[in-house]
């Protein structure tokens, strides 16, 4: 079969490294960039270089971080004495946007998933364990997603924290604000009922 | 609202320049590249640079081309005396893969679409017009897509070629090989009937 020229083939291969991009999408993206948006291609290339060079991980909370001092691990947040465990950076940003929490975070960058080879090591749980053992943490708030793997991770974390005598809490799961009971699924409703609170 | 760090924000902006990638996909891609596939990100950055530097357009057929000599405009192909007009590079490759055509091409890189500001100028039709006027072309094969815009483009091209006394043909539209009449749409069937050929 006929193939594209070497550089074009390589560009298509490069674009296929993006998650969720197959051969046809990569081809479409390559044609778009070369034909309509060379400036955009140059911009993307530049931002990739900058990001690879400048973005690292915070040594304390594992969030992406550019400077030596992570802005989610400020002294004020550390002194709050709580750690909120989330699966990914987007979850952290969602909680930040709610402005309901002002303590530290711990970003797992994934969830326990033995079938995919993701165990406690890959999630940096040894680091979290050290932090819990330091005696400065009073509460571990688990905000993993309410999926099968997220729940398994939550149980694992809870066991770990109990070993260190740290109070463990899980964010509430129930009927979302503005939701109507009629349209809420059974799993959520049963969580909402079992998690009922005195008024 | 809280935002990501500057470089991460810029990387997400860069990824959004890709067609079909919105803010959420761009975010997911950025996290994937930074967390799981830094090598892939470096590779993508490199291929983008190489492509921008090395891929140009053939001055004759408008196909993407890396070297001075376009491999679809070889003397053997030129001497065939026919030009096949296609909408995009992927269409050219599809016809090449069929191995049923061995003449020259002309890649429009689009189709006439006045609402999007794409007129004859944007499709390089002045260049095609010069080639038709050279007297070396005996047949113009129009292989634009059988969509409304593709058909409009085909009619425009046919008028242009008639002005230069060049034979114009349109690739056949009908029931695809292996297709069953029962499942073929009415538009295709009516094309197949009106394009019937003596056996």
mmCIF file of C-alpha atoms in Angstrom:
data_model
loop_
_atom_site.group_PDB
_atom_site.id
_atom_site.type_symbol
_atom_site.label_atom_id
_atom_site.label_comp_id
_atom_site.label_asym_id
_atom_site.label_seq_id
_atom_site.Cartn_x
_atom_site.Cartn_y
_atom_site.Cartn_z
ATOM 1 C CA UNK A 1 0.000 0.000 0.000
ATOM 2 C CA UNK A 2 1.073 3.532 -0.732
ATOM 3 C CA UNK A 3 2.189 5.553 2.266
ATOM 4 C CA UNK A 4 2.708 9.200 3.060
ATOM 5 C CA UNK A 5 6.138 10.794 2.902
ATOM 6 C CA UNK A 6 8.475 10.013 5.851
ATOM 7 C CA UNK A 7 8.010 13.226 7.840
ATOM 8 C CA UNK A 8 4.248 13.190 7.383
ATOM 9 C CA UNK A 9 4.162 9.547 8.478
ATOM 10 C CA UNK A 10 6.207 10.439 11.545
ATOM 11 C CA UNK A 11 3.952 13.388 12.363
ATOM 12 C CA UNK A 12 0.921 11.094 12.170
ATOM 13 C CA UNK A 13 2.731 8.595 14.435
ATOM 14 C CA UNK A 14 3.520 11.431 16.833
ATOM 15 C CA UNK A 15 -0.105 12.548 16.997
ATOM 16 C CA UNK A 16 -1.192 8.953 17.642
ATOM 17 C CA UNK A 17 0.718 9.072 20.924
ATOM 18 C CA UNK A 18 -2.081 11.323 22.218
ATOM 19 C CA UNK A 19 -4.695 9.365 24.168
ATOM 20 C CA UNK A 20 -7.891 8.668 22.224
ATOM 21 C CA UNK A 21 -6.361 9.521 18.848
ATOM 22 C CA UNK A 22 -6.433 6.741 16.260
ATOM 23 C CA UNK A 23 -4.917 6.620 12.766
ATOM 24 C CA UNK A 24 -7.760 8.487 11.036
ATOM 25 C CA UNK A 25 -7.928 11.282 13.617
ATOM 26 C CA UNK A 26 -4.150 11.631 13.596
ATOM 27 C CA UNK A 27 -4.218 11.952 9.820
ATOM 28 C CA UNK A 28 -6.945 14.584 9.987
ATOM 29 C CA UNK A 29 -5.029 16.507 12.655
ATOM 30 C CA UNK A 30 -1.797 16.375 10.638
ATOM 31 C CA UNK A 31 -3.521 17.668 7.488
ATOM 32 C CA UNK A 32 -5.262 20.399 9.454
ATOM 33 C CA UNK A 33 -2.031 21.570 11.078
ATOM 34 C CA UNK A 34 -0.008 21.491 7.856
ATOM 35 C CA UNK A 35 -2.681 22.991 5.644
ATOM 36 C CA UNK A 36 -4.602 25.399 7.853
ATOM 37 C CA UNK A 37 -2.782 26.041 11.092
ATOM 38 C CA UNK A 38 1.005 25.917 10.850
ATOM 39 C CA UNK A 39 1.122 28.590 13.515
ATOM 40 C CA UNK A 40 -0.889 26.333 15.812
ATOM 41 C CA UNK A 41 1.485 23.454 15.116
ATOM 42 C CA UNK A 42 4.468 25.617 16.017
ATOM 43 C CA UNK A 43 2.654 26.775 19.170
ATOM 44 C CA UNK A 44 1.846 23.205 20.178
ATOM 45 C CA UNK A 45 5.459 22.143 19.583
ATOM 46 C CA UNK A 46 6.684 25.029 21.716
ATOM 47 C CA UNK A 47 4.276 24.370 24.586
ATOM 48 C CA UNK A 48 5.222 20.675 24.574
ATOM 49 C CA UNK A 49 8.887 21.577 24.903
ATOM 50 C CA UNK A 50 8.226 24.113 27.644
ATOM 51 C CA UNK A 51 6.017 21.701 29.555
ATOM 52 C CA UNK A 52 8.493 18.827 29.382
ATOM 53 C CA UNK A 53 11.272 21.076 30.548
ATOM 54 C CA UNK A 54 9.449 23.002 33.228
ATOM 55 C CA UNK A 55 6.694 20.845 34.691
ATOM 56 C CA UNK A 56 7.640 18.387 37.388
ATOM 57 C CA UNK A 57 5.899 16.816 40.333
ATOM 58 C CA UNK A 58 5.602 18.231 43.827
ATOM 59 C CA UNK A 59 7.619 15.997 46.165
ATOM 60 C CA UNK A 60 4.948 16.239 48.834
ATOM 61 C CA UNK A 61 1.560 16.096 47.106
ATOM 62 C CA UNK A 62 2.565 14.659 43.670
ATOM 63 C CA UNK A 63 0.606 17.412 41.857
ATOM 64 C CA UNK A 64 2.124 18.847 38.670
ATOM 65 C CA UNK A 65 4.270 21.741 39.775
ATOM 66 C CA UNK A 66 6.501 24.267 38.004
ATOM 67 C CA UNK A 67 8.343 26.026 40.773
ATOM 68 C CA UNK A 68 10.250 24.760 43.745
ATOM 69 C CA UNK A 69 7.371 25.678 46.014
ATOM 70 C CA UNK A 70 4.100 23.905 45.194
ATOM 71 C CA UNK A 71 1.179 26.293 45.515
ATOM 72 C CA UNK A 72 -0.985 23.566 47.053
ATOM 73 C CA UNK A 73 1.554 22.835 49.800
ATOM 74 C CA UNK A 74 1.885 26.310 51.328
ATOM 75 C CA UNK A 75 2.655 26.522 55.074
ATOM 76 C CA UNK A 76 -0.911 27.723 55.733
ATOM 77 C CA UNK A 77 -2.352 24.615 54.067
ATOM 78 C CA UNK A 78 0.133 22.289 55.747
ATOM 79 C CA UNK A 79 -0.749 23.700 59.160
ATOM 80 C CA UNK A 80 -4.404 22.775 58.559
ATOM 81 C CA UNK A 81 -3.318 19.212 59.358
ATOM 82 C CA UNK A 82 -5.531 17.433 56.834
ATOM 83 C CA UNK A 83 -4.770 15.678 53.570
ATOM 84 C CA UNK A 84 -7.371 15.246 50.837
ATOM 85 C CA UNK A 85 -6.590 12.296 48.553
ATOM 86 C CA UNK A 86 -7.757 12.655 44.940
ATOM 87 C CA UNK A 87 -7.228 10.486 41.854
ATOM 88 C CA UNK A 88 -5.986 13.145 39.457
ATOM 89 C CA UNK A 89 -5.088 16.792 38.897
ATOM 90 C CA UNK A 90 -8.536 17.562 37.468
ATOM 91 C CA UNK A 91 -10.165 16.290 40.693
ATOM 92 C CA UNK A 92 -7.891 18.545 42.730
ATOM 93 C CA UNK A 93 -8.868 21.527 40.575
ATOM 94 C CA UNK A 94 -12.573 20.691 40.941
ATOM 95 C CA UNK A 95 -12.271 20.704 44.737
ATOM 96 C CA UNK A 96 -10.227 23.901 44.636
ATOM 97 C CA UNK A 97 -12.896 25.523 42.464
ATOM 98 C CA UNK A 98 -15.547 24.651 45.060
ATOM 99 C CA UNK A 99 -13.510 26.706 47.609
ATOM 100 C CA UNK A 100 -14.815 24.364 50.321
ATOM 101 C CA UNK A 101 -11.418 22.963 51.311
ATOM 102 C CA UNK A 102 -8.216 24.737 52.239
ATOM 103 C CA UNK A 103 -5.929 21.958 53.456
ATOM 104 C CA UNK A 104 -3.282 19.902 51.654
ATOM 105 C CA UNK A 105 -3.809 17.378 48.889
ATOM 106 C CA UNK A 106 -2.330 14.102 47.798
ATOM 107 C CA UNK A 107 -2.723 13.300 44.116
ATOM 108 C CA UNK A 108 -2.611 9.573 43.348
ATOM 109 C CA UNK A 109 -2.360 10.044 39.561
ATOM 110 C CA UNK A 110 -4.494 6.962 39.121
ATOM 111 C CA UNK A 111 -6.307 4.386 41.211
ATOM 112 C CA UNK A 112 -5.506 0.893 42.415
ATOM 113 C CA UNK A 113 -5.995 -1.372 39.441
ATOM 114 C CA UNK A 114 -4.058 -4.630 39.729
ATOM 115 C CA UNK A 115 -5.122 -5.771 36.244
ATOM 116 C CA UNK A 116 -3.411 -2.709 34.739
ATOM 117 C CA UNK A 117 -0.374 -3.194 36.946
ATOM 118 C CA UNK A 118 -1.174 -0.187 39.124
ATOM 119 C CA UNK A 119 -0.460 -1.014 42.747
ATOM 120 C CA UNK A 120 0.332 1.039 45.877
ATOM 121 C CA UNK A 121 3.867 1.675 44.589
ATOM 122 C CA UNK A 122 2.667 3.356 41.386
ATOM 123 C CA UNK A 123 0.334 5.647 43.350
ATOM 124 C CA UNK A 124 3.121 6.785 45.680
ATOM 125 C CA UNK A 125 1.359 5.389 48.739
ATOM 126 C CA UNK A 126 4.703 4.879 50.502
ATOM 127 C CA UNK A 127 5.093 8.675 50.418
ATOM 128 C CA UNK A 128 1.572 9.144 51.813
ATOM 129 C CA UNK A 129 2.317 6.562 54.480
ATOM 130 C CA UNK A 130 5.381 8.529 55.613
ATOM 131 C CA UNK A 131 3.289 11.695 55.817
ATOM 132 C CA UNK A 132 0.641 9.949 57.898
ATOM 133 C CA UNK A 133 3.336 8.554 60.197
ATOM 134 C CA UNK A 134 4.832 12.013 60.781
ATOM 135 C CA UNK A 135 2.176 12.736 63.401
ATOM 136 C CA UNK A 136 1.281 16.115 61.876
ATOM 137 C CA UNK A 137 -1.809 14.848 60.070
ATOM 138 C CA UNK A 138 -5.076 14.782 61.939
ATOM 139 C CA UNK A 139 -7.478 13.814 59.161
ATOM 140 C CA UNK A 140 -7.278 11.971 55.849
ATOM 141 C CA UNK A 141 -10.152 12.946 53.555
ATOM 142 C CA UNK A 142 -10.623 10.377 50.785
ATOM 143 C CA UNK A 143 -12.063 11.909 47.615
ATOM 144 C CA UNK A 144 -11.463 9.109 45.097
ATOM 145 C CA UNK A 145 -14.226 8.594 42.557
ATOM 146 C CA UNK A 146 -17.216 6.425 43.517
ATOM 147 C CA UNK A 147 -16.293 3.743 40.959
ATOM 148 C CA UNK A 148 -15.348 0.140 41.738
ATOM 149 C CA UNK A 149 -11.640 0.925 41.564
ATOM 150 C CA UNK A 150 -12.013 4.250 43.353
ATOM 151 C CA UNK A 151 -13.872 2.533 46.223
ATOM 152 C CA UNK A 152 -11.227 -0.202 46.449
ATOM 153 C CA UNK A 153 -8.560 2.478 46.623
ATOM 154 C CA UNK A 154 -10.552 4.270 49.328
ATOM 155 C CA UNK A 155 -10.712 1.105 51.462
ATOM 156 C CA UNK A 156 -6.998 0.522 51.014
ATOM 157 C CA UNK A 157 -6.230 4.110 52.070
ATOM 158 C CA UNK A 158 -8.555 3.849 55.052
ATOM 159 C CA UNK A 159 -6.776 0.719 56.297
ATOM 160 C CA UNK A 160 -3.434 2.443 55.872
ATOM 161 C CA UNK A 161 -4.520 5.517 57.854
ATOM 162 C CA UNK A 162 -6.076 3.438 60.619
ATOM 163 C CA UNK A 163 -2.706 1.750 61.105
ATOM 164 C CA UNK A 164 -1.269 5.205 61.828
ATOM 165 C CA UNK A 165 -4.150 6.257 64.087
ATOM 166 C CA UNK A 166 -5.254 9.031 61.738
ATOM 167 C CA UNK A 167 -8.950 9.918 61.464
ATOM 168 C CA UNK A 168 -10.262 8.874 58.050
ATOM 169 C CA UNK A 169 -13.269 10.383 56.286
ATOM 170 C CA UNK A 170 -14.802 9.825 52.870
ATOM 171 C CA UNK A 171 -16.570 12.618 50.974
ATOM 172 C CA UNK A 172 -20.339 12.137 50.924
ATOM 173 C CA UNK A 173 -22.040 10.432 47.997
ATOM 174 C CA UNK A 174 -25.692 11.112 47.448
ATOM 175 C CA UNK A 175 -28.229 13.091 45.480
ATOM 176 C CA UNK A 176 -26.451 15.985 43.697
ATOM 177 C CA UNK A 177 -27.647 19.542 44.389
ATOM 178 C CA UNK A 178 -30.491 20.450 42.033
ATOM 179 C CA UNK A 179 -31.039 16.757 41.245
ATOM 180 C CA UNK A 180 -34.496 15.198 41.374
ATOM 181 C CA UNK A 181 -34.989 11.945 43.243
ATOM 182 C CA UNK A 182 -37.073 10.629 40.371
ATOM 183 C CA UNK A 183 -34.102 10.686 38.001
ATOM 184 C CA UNK A 184 -31.359 9.601 40.389
ATOM 185 C CA UNK A 185 -30.078 6.029 39.972
ATOM 186 C CA UNK A 186 -30.599 3.379 42.645
ATOM 187 C CA UNK A 187 -26.945 3.138 43.662
ATOM 188 C CA UNK A 188 -26.757 6.846 44.393
ATOM 189 C CA UNK A 189 -30.062 6.760 46.303
ATOM 190 C CA UNK A 190 -28.952 3.872 48.479
ATOM 191 C CA UNK A 191 -25.732 5.791 49.237
ATOM 192 C CA UNK A 192 -27.792 8.884 50.032
ATOM 193 C CA UNK A 193 -29.997 6.905 52.439
ATOM 194 C CA UNK A 194 -27.190 5.087 54.211
ATOM 195 C CA UNK A 195 -25.295 8.368 54.544
ATOM 196 C CA UNK A 196 -28.235 10.282 56.035
ATOM 197 C CA UNK A 197 -27.431 12.889 58.662
ATOM 198 C CA UNK A 198 -29.426 14.340 61.585
ATOM 199 C CA UNK A 199 -30.996 17.708 60.742
ATOM 200 C CA UNK B 1 -11.781 29.936 39.623
ATOM 201 C CA UNK B 2 -8.517 28.205 40.246
ATOM 202 C CA UNK B 3 -6.376 27.534 37.201
ATOM 203 C CA UNK B 4 -3.473 25.295 36.343
ATOM 204 C CA UNK B 5 0.095 26.559 36.420
ATOM 205 C CA UNK B 6 1.161 28.735 33.447
ATOM 206 C CA UNK B 7 3.029 26.090 31.438
ATOM 207 C CA UNK B 8 0.332 23.489 31.954
ATOM 208 C CA UNK B 9 -2.301 26.035 30.897
ATOM 209 C CA UNK B 10 -0.273 26.812 27.791
ATOM 210 C CA UNK B 11 0.153 23.130 26.974
ATOM 211 C CA UNK B 12 -3.617 22.645 27.244
ATOM 212 C CA UNK B 13 -4.107 25.686 24.977
ATOM 213 C CA UNK B 14 -1.603 24.187 22.542
ATOM 214 C CA UNK B 15 -3.425 20.852 22.415
ATOM 215 C CA UNK B 16 -6.724 22.679 21.831
ATOM 216 C CA UNK B 17 -5.328 23.891 18.512
ATOM 217 C CA UNK B 18 -5.797 20.321 17.245
ATOM 218 C CA UNK B 19 -9.083 19.871 15.359
ATOM 219 C CA UNK B 20 -11.809 18.152 17.382
ATOM 220 C CA UNK B 21 -10.045 18.633 20.707
ATOM 221 C CA UNK B 22 -11.992 20.592 23.321
ATOM 222 C CA UNK B 23 -10.927 21.769 26.778
ATOM 223 C CA UNK B 24 -11.622 18.457 28.545
ATOM 224 C CA UNK B 25 -9.834 16.320 25.942
ATOM 225 C CA UNK B 26 -6.893 18.711 25.895
ATOM 226 C CA UNK B 27 -6.648 18.466 29.674
ATOM 227 C CA UNK B 28 -6.751 14.671 29.536
ATOM 228 C CA UNK B 29 -4.092 14.623 26.820
ATOM 229 C CA UNK B 30 -1.841 16.980 28.783
ATOM 230 C CA UNK B 31 -2.106 14.866 31.949
ATOM 231 C CA UNK B 32 -1.481 11.684 29.991
ATOM 232 C CA UNK B 33 1.606 13.092 28.293
ATOM 233 C CA UNK B 34 3.058 14.580 31.481
ATOM 234 C CA UNK B 35 2.240 11.672 33.745
ATOM 235 C CA UNK B 36 2.521 8.599 31.553
ATOM 236 C CA UNK B 37 4.199 9.372 28.261
ATOM 237 C CA UNK B 38 6.815 12.102 28.443
ATOM 238 C CA UNK B 39 8.721 10.257 25.761
ATOM 239 C CA UNK B 40 5.663 10.454 23.514
ATOM 240 C CA UNK B 41 5.360 14.171 24.182
ATOM 241 C CA UNK B 42 8.993 14.696 23.213
ATOM 242 C CA UNK B 43 8.445 12.577 20.088
ATOM 243 C CA UNK B 44 5.357 14.567 19.124
ATOM 244 C CA UNK B 45 7.214 17.842 19.655
ATOM 245 C CA UNK B 46 10.068 16.626 17.477
ATOM 246 C CA UNK B 47 7.827 15.375 14.652
ATOM 247 C CA UNK B 48 5.930 18.689 14.674
ATOM 248 C CA UNK B 49 9.172 20.602 14.267
ATOM 249 C CA UNK B 50 10.409 18.291 11.524
ATOM 250 C CA UNK B 51 7.106 18.465 9.671
ATOM 251 C CA UNK B 52 6.882 22.250 9.815
ATOM 252 C CA UNK B 53 10.413 22.568 8.581
ATOM 253 C CA UNK B 54 10.405 19.894 5.924
ATOM 254 C CA UNK B 55 6.894 19.505 4.529
ATOM 255 C CA UNK B 56 5.812 21.894 1.832
ATOM 256 C CA UNK B 57 3.403 21.794 -1.063
ATOM 257 C CA UNK B 58 4.111 20.524 -4.555
ATOM 258 C CA UNK B 59 3.955 23.516 -6.918
ATOM 259 C CA UNK B 60 2.164 21.449 -9.529
ATOM 260 C CA UNK B 61 -0.331 19.202 -7.742
ATOM 261 C CA UNK B 62 -0.553 20.935 -4.321
ATOM 262 C CA UNK B 63 0.006 17.638 -2.484
ATOM 263 C CA UNK B 64 2.156 17.694 0.655
ATOM 264 C CA UNK B 65 5.685 17.115 -0.499
ATOM 265 C CA UNK B 66 9.074 16.878 1.214
ATOM 266 C CA UNK B 67 11.570 16.870 -1.590
ATOM 267 C CA UNK B 68 12.035 19.100 -4.597
ATOM 268 C CA UNK B 69 10.555 16.415 -6.825
ATOM 269 C CA UNK B 70 6.988 15.412 -5.931
ATOM 270 C CA UNK B 71 6.561 11.661 -6.201
ATOM 271 C CA UNK B 72 3.075 12.073 -7.688
ATOM 272 C CA UNK B 73 4.337 14.353 -10.475
ATOM 273 C CA UNK B 74 6.975 12.070 -12.038
ATOM 274 C CA UNK B 75 7.600 12.420 -15.791
ATOM 275 C CA UNK B 76 5.867 9.066 -16.394
ATOM 276 C CA UNK B 77 2.706 10.302 -14.681
ATOM 277 C CA UNK B 78 2.824 13.689 -16.383
ATOM 278 C CA UNK B 79 3.112 12.027 -19.783
ATOM 279 C CA UNK B 80 -0.139 10.140 -19.132
ATOM 280 C CA UNK B 81 -1.862 13.456 -19.897
ATOM 281 C CA UNK B 82 -4.641 13.200 -17.335
ATOM 282 C CA UNK B 83 -5.274 15.007 -14.059
ATOM 283 C CA UNK B 84 -7.383 13.525 -11.274
ATOM 284 C CA UNK B 85 -8.840 16.195 -8.999
ATOM 285 C CA UNK B 86 -9.363 15.155 -5.380
ATOM 286 C CA UNK B 87 -10.444 17.106 -2.296
ATOM 287 C CA UNK B 88 -7.668 16.092 0.069
ATOM 288 C CA UNK B 89 -4.447 14.141 0.576
ATOM 289 C CA UNK B 90 -6.339 11.184 2.080
ATOM 290 C CA UNK B 91 -8.460 10.923 -1.095
ATOM 291 C CA UNK B 92 -5.296 10.872 -3.197
ATOM 292 C CA UNK B 93 -3.858 8.077 -1.058
ATOM 293 C CA UNK B 94 -7.097 6.078 -1.339
ATOM 294 C CA UNK B 95 -6.968 6.245 -5.141
ATOM 295 C CA UNK B 96 -3.256 5.386 -5.094
ATOM 296 C CA UNK B 97 -3.994 2.390 -2.892
ATOM 297 C CA UNK B 98 -6.543 1.133 -5.426
ATOM 298 C CA UNK B 99 -3.695 1.063 -8.026
ATOM 299 C CA UNK B 100 -6.321 1.805 -10.694
ATOM 300 C CA UNK B 101 -4.899 5.173 -11.738
ATOM 301 C CA UNK B 102 -1.386 6.136 -12.744
ATOM 302 C CA UNK B 103 -1.706 9.715 -13.968
ATOM 303 C CA UNK B 104 -1.212 13.035 -12.205
ATOM 304 C CA UNK B 105 -3.301 14.511 -9.425
ATOM 305 C CA UNK B 106 -4.514 17.893 -8.349
ATOM 306 C CA UNK B 107 -5.283 18.227 -4.641
ATOM 307 C CA UNK B 108 -7.805 20.974 -3.861
ATOM 308 C CA UNK B 109 -7.221 20.855 -0.084
ATOM 309 C CA UNK B 110 -10.891 21.550 0.422
ATOM 310 C CA UNK B 111 -14.024 22.113 -1.616
ATOM 311 C CA UNK B 112 -15.911 25.173 -2.805
ATOM 312 C CA UNK B 113 -17.800 26.474 0.188
ATOM 313 C CA UNK B 114 -18.682 30.156 -0.106
ATOM 314 C CA UNK B 115 -20.180 30.248 3.397
ATOM 315 C CA UNK B 116 -16.786 29.275 4.850
ATOM 316 C CA UNK B 117 -15.001 31.727 2.577
ATOM 317 C CA UNK B 118 -13.505 28.983 0.407
ATOM 318 C CA UNK B 119 -13.642 30.056 -3.223
ATOM 319 C CA UNK B 120 -11.700 29.111 -6.383
ATOM 320 C CA UNK B 121 -8.711 31.147 -5.164
ATOM 321 C CA UNK B 122 -8.334 29.137 -1.957
ATOM 322 C CA UNK B 123 -8.431 25.842 -3.876
ATOM 323 C CA UNK B 124 -5.691 26.957 -6.271
ATOM 324 C CA UNK B 125 -7.984 26.700 -9.280
ATOM 325 C CA UNK B 126 -5.977 29.382 -11.114
ATOM 326 C CA UNK B 127 -3.044 26.936 -11.053
ATOM 327 C CA UNK B 128 -5.258 24.135 -12.396
ATOM 328 C CA UNK B 129 -6.587 26.481 -15.050
ATOM 329 C CA UNK B 130 -3.037 27.203 -16.260
ATOM 330 C CA UNK B 131 -2.323 23.485 -16.450
ATOM 331 C CA UNK B 132 -5.494 22.858 -18.463
ATOM 332 C CA UNK B 133 -4.575 25.727 -20.797
ATOM 333 C CA UNK B 134 -1.079 24.291 -21.422
ATOM 334 C CA UNK B 135 -2.531 21.892 -23.999
ATOM 335 C CA UNK B 136 -0.777 18.861 -22.469
ATOM 336 C CA UNK B 137 -3.849 17.636 -20.610
ATOM 337 C CA UNK B 138 -6.264 15.372 -22.417
ATOM 338 C CA UNK B 139 -8.597 14.410 -19.578
ATOM 339 C CA UNK B 140 -9.699 15.898 -16.277
ATOM 340 C CA UNK B 141 -11.039 13.208 -13.933
ATOM 341 C CA UNK B 142 -13.121 14.745 -11.144
ATOM 342 C CA UNK B 143 -13.028 12.665 -7.960
ATOM 343 C CA UNK B 144 -14.489 15.105 -5.437
ATOM 344 C CA UNK B 145 -16.774 13.570 -2.833
ATOM 345 C CA UNK B 146 -20.451 13.018 -3.725
ATOM 346 C CA UNK B 147 -21.611 15.592 -1.173
ATOM 347 C CA UNK B 148 -23.471 18.812 -1.946
ATOM 348 C CA UNK B 149 -20.266 20.862 -1.833
ATOM 349 C CA UNK B 150 -18.243 18.212 -3.635
ATOM 350 C CA UNK B 151 -20.829 18.109 -6.472
ATOM 351 C CA UNK B 152 -20.860 21.900 -6.720
ATOM 352 C CA UNK B 153 -17.076 21.849 -6.965
ATOM 353 C CA UNK B 154 -17.303 19.159 -9.657
ATOM 354 C CA UNK B 155 -19.668 21.290 -11.763
ATOM 355 C CA UNK B 156 -17.411 24.312 -11.387
ATOM 356 C CA UNK B 157 -14.373 22.272 -12.463
ATOM 357 C CA UNK B 158 -16.263 20.800 -15.419
ATOM 358 C CA UNK B 159 -17.219 24.285 -16.653
ATOM 359 C CA UNK B 160 -13.614 25.380 -16.305
ATOM 360 C CA UNK B 161 -12.280 22.422 -18.297
ATOM 361 C CA UNK B 162 -14.898 22.813 -21.008
ATOM 362 C CA UNK B 163 -13.660 26.367 -21.536
ATOM 363 C CA UNK B 164 -10.231 24.885 -22.293
ATOM 364 C CA UNK B 165 -11.595 22.102 -24.521
ATOM 365 C CA UNK B 166 -10.393 19.362 -22.181
ATOM 366 C CA UNK B 167 -12.413 16.144 -21.827
ATOM 367 C CA UNK B 168 -14.015 16.007 -18.378
ATOM 368 C CA UNK B 169 -15.093 12.843 -16.581
ATOM 369 C CA UNK B 170 -16.519 12.194 -13.131
ATOM 370 C CA UNK B 171 -15.792 8.960 -11.241
ATOM 371 C CA UNK B 172 -18.833 6.662 -11.115
ATOM 372 C CA UNK B 173 -21.166 6.720 -8.145
ATOM 373 C CA UNK B 174 -23.301 3.694 -7.533
ATOM 374 C CA UNK B 175 -23.705 0.518 -5.504
ATOM 375 C CA UNK B 176 -20.370 -0.297 -3.777
ATOM 376 C CA UNK B 177 -18.764 -3.681 -4.490
ATOM 377 C CA UNK B 178 -20.128 -6.303 -2.094
ATOM 378 C CA UNK B 179 -23.067 -4.053 -1.268
ATOM 379 C CA UNK B 180 -26.631 -5.347 -1.309
ATOM 380 C CA UNK B 181 -29.308 -3.372 -3.148
ATOM 381 C CA UNK B 182 -31.681 -3.881 -0.224
ATOM 382 C CA UNK B 183 -29.466 -1.834 2.084
ATOM 383 C CA UNK B 184 -28.303 0.847 -0.343
ATOM 384 C CA UNK B 185 -29.868 4.302 0.058
ATOM 385 C CA UNK B 186 -32.129 5.813 -2.576
ATOM 386 C CA UNK B 187 -29.732 8.544 -3.667
ATOM 387 C CA UNK B 188 -26.997 6.019 -4.415
ATOM 388 C CA UNK B 189 -29.450 3.741 -6.253
ATOM 389 C CA UNK B 190 -30.728 6.557 -8.435
ATOM 390 C CA UNK B 191 -27.089 7.435 -9.277
ATOM 391 C CA UNK B 192 -26.412 3.766 -10.048
ATOM 392 C CA UNK B 193 -29.421 3.621 -12.395
ATOM 393 C CA UNK B 194 -28.707 6.865 -14.217
ATOM 394 C CA UNK B 195 -25.067 5.830 -14.615
ATOM 395 C CA UNK B 196 -25.860 2.376 -16.043
ATOM 396 C CA UNK B 197 -23.509 1.062 -18.692
ATOM 397 C CA UNK B 198 -23.981 -1.395 -21.598
ATOM 398 C CA UNK B 199 -22.765 -4.912 -20.730
#
